Coordinates of C-alpha atoms in Angstrom, one line a residue:
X1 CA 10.8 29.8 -14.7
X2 CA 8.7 26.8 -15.8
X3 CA 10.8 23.5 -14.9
X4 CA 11.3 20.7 -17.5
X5 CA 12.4 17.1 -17.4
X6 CA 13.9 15.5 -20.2
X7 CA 14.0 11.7 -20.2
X8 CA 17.4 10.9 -22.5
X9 CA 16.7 8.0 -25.1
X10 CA 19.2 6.0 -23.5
X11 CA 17.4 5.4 -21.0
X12 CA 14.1 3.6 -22.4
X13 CA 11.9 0.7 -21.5
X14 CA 9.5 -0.2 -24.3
X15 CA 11.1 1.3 -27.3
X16 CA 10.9 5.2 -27.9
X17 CA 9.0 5.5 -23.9
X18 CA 11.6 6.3 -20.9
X19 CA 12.0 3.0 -18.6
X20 CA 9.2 2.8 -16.0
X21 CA 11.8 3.1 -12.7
X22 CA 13.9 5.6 -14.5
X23 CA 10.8 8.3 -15.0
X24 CA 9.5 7.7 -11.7
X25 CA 12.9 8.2 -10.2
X26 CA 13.2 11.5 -12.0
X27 CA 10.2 12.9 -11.3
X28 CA 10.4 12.0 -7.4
X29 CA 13.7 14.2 -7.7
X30 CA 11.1 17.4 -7.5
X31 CA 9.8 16.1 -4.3
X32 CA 11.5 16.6 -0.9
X33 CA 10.4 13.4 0.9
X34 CA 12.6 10.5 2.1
X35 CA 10.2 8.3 0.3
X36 CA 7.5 8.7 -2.5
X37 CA 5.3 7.3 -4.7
X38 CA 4.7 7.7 -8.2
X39 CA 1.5 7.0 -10.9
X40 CA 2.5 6.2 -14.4
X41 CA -0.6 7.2 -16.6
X42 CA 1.2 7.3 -20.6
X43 CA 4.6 6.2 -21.0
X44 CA 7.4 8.6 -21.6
X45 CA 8.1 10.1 -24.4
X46 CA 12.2 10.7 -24.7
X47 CA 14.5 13.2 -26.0
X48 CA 12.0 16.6 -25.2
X49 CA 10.8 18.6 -22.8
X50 CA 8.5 17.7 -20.7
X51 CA 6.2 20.0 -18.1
X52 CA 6.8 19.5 -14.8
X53 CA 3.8 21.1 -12.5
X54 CA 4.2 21.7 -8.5
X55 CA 1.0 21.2 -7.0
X56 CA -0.5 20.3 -3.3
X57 CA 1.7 17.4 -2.0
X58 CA 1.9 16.3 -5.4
X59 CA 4.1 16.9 -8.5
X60 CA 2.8 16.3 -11.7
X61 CA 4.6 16.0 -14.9
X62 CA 3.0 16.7 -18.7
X63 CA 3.6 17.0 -22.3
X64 CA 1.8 19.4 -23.2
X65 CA -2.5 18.8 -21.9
X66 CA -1.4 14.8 -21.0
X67 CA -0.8 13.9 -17.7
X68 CA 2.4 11.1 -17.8
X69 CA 2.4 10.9 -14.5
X70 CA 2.2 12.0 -10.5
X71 CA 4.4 11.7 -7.7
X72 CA 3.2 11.8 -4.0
X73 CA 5.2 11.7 -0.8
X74 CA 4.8 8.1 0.8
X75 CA 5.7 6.4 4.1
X76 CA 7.4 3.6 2.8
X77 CA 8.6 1.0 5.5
X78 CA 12.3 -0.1 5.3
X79 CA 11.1 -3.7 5.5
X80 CA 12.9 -5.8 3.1
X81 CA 14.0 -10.3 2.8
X82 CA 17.8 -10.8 4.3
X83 CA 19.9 -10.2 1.4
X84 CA 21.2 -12.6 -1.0
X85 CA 24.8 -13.6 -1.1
X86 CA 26.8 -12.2 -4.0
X87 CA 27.6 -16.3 -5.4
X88 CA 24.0 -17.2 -4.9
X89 CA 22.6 -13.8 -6.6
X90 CA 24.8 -14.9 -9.7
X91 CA 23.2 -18.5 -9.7
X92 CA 20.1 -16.7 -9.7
X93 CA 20.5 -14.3 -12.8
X94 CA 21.8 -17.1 -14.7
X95 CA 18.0 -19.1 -14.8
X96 CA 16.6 -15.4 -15.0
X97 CA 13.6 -15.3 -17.5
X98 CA 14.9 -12.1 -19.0
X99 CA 17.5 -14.2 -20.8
X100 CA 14.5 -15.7 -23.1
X101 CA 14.5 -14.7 -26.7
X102 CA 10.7 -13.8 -24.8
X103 CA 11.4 -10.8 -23.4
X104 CA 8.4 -8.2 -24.6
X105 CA 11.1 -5.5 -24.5
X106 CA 14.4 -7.1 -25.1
X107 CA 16.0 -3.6 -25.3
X108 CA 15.0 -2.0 -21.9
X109 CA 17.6 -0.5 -20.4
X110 CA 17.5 -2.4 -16.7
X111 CA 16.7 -5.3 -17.7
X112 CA 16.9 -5.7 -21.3
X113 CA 18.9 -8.8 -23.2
X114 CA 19.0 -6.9 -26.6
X115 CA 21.4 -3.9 -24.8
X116 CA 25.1 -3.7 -25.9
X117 CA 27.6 -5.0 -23.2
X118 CA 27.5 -1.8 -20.7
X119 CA 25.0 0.4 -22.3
X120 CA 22.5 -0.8 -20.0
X121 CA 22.0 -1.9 -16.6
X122 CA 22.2 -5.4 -16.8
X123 CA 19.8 -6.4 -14.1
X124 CA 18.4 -10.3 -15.0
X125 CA 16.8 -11.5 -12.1
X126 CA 16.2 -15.1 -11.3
X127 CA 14.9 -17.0 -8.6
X128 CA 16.9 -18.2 -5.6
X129 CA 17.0 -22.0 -4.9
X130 CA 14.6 -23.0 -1.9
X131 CA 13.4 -19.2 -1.4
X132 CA 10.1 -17.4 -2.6
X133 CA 12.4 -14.9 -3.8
X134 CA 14.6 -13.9 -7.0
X135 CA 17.8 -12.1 -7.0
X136 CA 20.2 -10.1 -9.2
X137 CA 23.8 -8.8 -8.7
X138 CA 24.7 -5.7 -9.9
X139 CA 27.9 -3.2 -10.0
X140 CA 26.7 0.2 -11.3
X141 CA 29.2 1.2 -14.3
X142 CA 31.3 3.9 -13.2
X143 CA 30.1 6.3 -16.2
X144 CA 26.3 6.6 -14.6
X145 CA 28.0 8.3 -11.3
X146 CA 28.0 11.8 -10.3
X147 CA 31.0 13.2 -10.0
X148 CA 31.3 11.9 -6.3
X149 CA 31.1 8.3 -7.0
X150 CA 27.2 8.1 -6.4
X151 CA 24.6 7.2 -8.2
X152 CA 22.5 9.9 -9.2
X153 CA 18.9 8.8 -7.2
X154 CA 16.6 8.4 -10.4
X155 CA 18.9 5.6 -11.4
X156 CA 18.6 3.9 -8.3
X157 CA 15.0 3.7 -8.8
X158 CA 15.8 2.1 -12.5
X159 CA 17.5 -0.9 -10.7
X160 CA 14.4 -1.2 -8.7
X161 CA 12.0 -1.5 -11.0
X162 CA 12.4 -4.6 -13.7
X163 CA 12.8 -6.8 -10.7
X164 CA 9.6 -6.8 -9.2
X165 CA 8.1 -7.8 -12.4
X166 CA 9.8 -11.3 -12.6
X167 CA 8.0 -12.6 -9.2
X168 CA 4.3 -11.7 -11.0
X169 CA 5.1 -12.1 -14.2
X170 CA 2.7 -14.1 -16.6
X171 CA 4.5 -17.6 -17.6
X172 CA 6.1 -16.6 -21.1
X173 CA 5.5 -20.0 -23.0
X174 CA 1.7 -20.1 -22.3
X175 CA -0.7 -19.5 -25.1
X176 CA -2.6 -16.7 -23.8
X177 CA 0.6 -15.2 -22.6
X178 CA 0.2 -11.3 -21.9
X179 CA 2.6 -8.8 -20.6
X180 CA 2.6 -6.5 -17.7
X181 CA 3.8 -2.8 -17.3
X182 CA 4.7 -0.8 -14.5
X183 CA 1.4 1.4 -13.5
X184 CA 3.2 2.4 -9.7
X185 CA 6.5 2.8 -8.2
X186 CA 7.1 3.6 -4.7
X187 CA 11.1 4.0 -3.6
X188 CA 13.1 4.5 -0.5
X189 CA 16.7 5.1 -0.7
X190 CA 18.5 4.7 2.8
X191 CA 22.0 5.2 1.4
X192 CA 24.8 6.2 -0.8
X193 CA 25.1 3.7 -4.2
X194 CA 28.1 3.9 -5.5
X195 CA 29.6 3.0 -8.5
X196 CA 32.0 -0.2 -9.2
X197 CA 31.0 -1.9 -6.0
X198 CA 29.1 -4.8 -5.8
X199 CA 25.4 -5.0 -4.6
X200 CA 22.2 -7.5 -4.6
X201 CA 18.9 -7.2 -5.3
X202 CA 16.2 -9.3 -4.1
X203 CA 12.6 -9.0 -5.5
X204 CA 9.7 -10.9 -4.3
X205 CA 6.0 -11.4 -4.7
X206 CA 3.3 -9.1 -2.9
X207 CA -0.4 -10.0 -4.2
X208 CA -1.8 -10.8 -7.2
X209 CA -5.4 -9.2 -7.8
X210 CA -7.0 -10.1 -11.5
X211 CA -4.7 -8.2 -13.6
X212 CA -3.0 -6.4 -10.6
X213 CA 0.0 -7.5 -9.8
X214 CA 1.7 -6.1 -6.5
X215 CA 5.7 -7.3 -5.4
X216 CA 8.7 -5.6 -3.6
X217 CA 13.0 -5.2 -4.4
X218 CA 15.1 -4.2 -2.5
X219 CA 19.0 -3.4 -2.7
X220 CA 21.6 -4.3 -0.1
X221 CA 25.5 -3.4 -0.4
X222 CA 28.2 -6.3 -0.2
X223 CA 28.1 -6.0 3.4
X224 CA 24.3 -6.8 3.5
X225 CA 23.7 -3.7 4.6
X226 CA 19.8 -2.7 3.2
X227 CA 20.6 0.6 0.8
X228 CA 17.3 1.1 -0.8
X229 CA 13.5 -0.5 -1.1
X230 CA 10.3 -0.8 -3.5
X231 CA 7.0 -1.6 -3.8
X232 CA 5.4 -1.7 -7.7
X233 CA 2.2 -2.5 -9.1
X234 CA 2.4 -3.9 -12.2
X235 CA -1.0 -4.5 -14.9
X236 CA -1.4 -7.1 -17.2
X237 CA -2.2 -5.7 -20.6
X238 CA -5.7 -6.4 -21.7
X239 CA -5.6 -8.8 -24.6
X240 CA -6.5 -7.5 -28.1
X241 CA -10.1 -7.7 -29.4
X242 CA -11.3 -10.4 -31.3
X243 CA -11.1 -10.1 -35.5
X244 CA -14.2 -8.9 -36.5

């Protein structure tokens, strides 16, 4: 039987396209690998089928003769800042640049400020006072568990994806201001999430390479206790061409 993966609308980034973290998530779901890595080449479309392709060390998933993208098994370090404290993480979402009527897609579901109270994730990160890092709380809503309390794995990749683009992210107010998307996501989860209890996530800066932009998140439990880890690679979109 062919397998499929359906990406729900709910869960969207740029309008009508699944959320970068959440595809990647989904797709590393047909990989049996403590850690993997995953190529966005299109975005997502949502609400139909798509092909999903078992190859070589390498899933691939299609609609139709386009590739949307690949997933790879990847040794992925646990190596992650110390956590953020719960108060401090608060301080930090509340100067997050996701709050700005800026946003390029103000109705993503991680980290969108256009979502209705609870139908996203909620994740604004901001940066922490005196540290060359920025920081979110979250408590994952009850309704996005499994049956067991956990989160389902796809969703942890979803909280650790918006993050890393604050620490690389192009000032908003500048004139030649340009976005960046997700091109790579590479997760590690180390633990059960569970639902209604609080976390952190910390997010820092990697390299910046032209219009490459490499940083990191990572998600730690109220007891500081390090419960999952990324590394993204984000690219600046080209800027239009000139009026003829």
């Amino acid at each position: 039987m062919r397998e499929t993966l359906t990406i729900d609308p709910r869960f969207t980034g740029p309008p009508d396209a699944g959320n970068g973290g959440y595809t990647c998530g989904s797709l590393a779901r047909f990989l049996d690998a403590p850690a993997a890595e995953v190529t966005l080449r299109l975005p997502a479309p949502v609400g139909r089928k798509l092909q999903v392709e078992r190859g070589y060390g390498v899933v691939t998933l299609r609609d139709s003769d386009a590739v949307i993208a690949e997933a790879r098994p990847i040794d992925l370090p646990a190596d992650a800042p110390p956590p953020v404290a719960h108060e401090e993480a608060e301080r930090a979402a509340a100067g997050s640049p996701f709050l700005d009527e800026a946003h390029p897609f103000p109705t993503c579901f991680v980290c969108g400020p256009g979502r209705a109270p609870g139908d996203g994730l909620g994740i604004l990160a901001g940066p922490v006072a005196e540290r060359d890092v920025y920081a979110a709380p979250w408590t994952p809503a009850a309704d996005l568990a499994d049956l067991d309390g956990t989160l389902p794995s796809e969703l942890v990749w979803a909280a650790l994806d918006c993050p890393t683009s604050v620490p690389v992210a192009n000032d908003p107010d500048a004139p030649d201001f340009r976005p960046i998307v997700l091109a790579r996501l590479a997760a590690r989860i180390l633990g059960s999430v569970r639902a209604g209890e609080p976390h952190t996530i910390v997010s820092w800066p990697v390299a910046i390479d032209g219009r490459k932009r490499h940083a990191g998140a990572a998600l730690h439990n109220a007891a500081g206790e390090l419960m999952a880890v990324s590394r993204a690679l984000w690219i600046e979109l080209k800027p239009p061409p000139p009026p003829h």
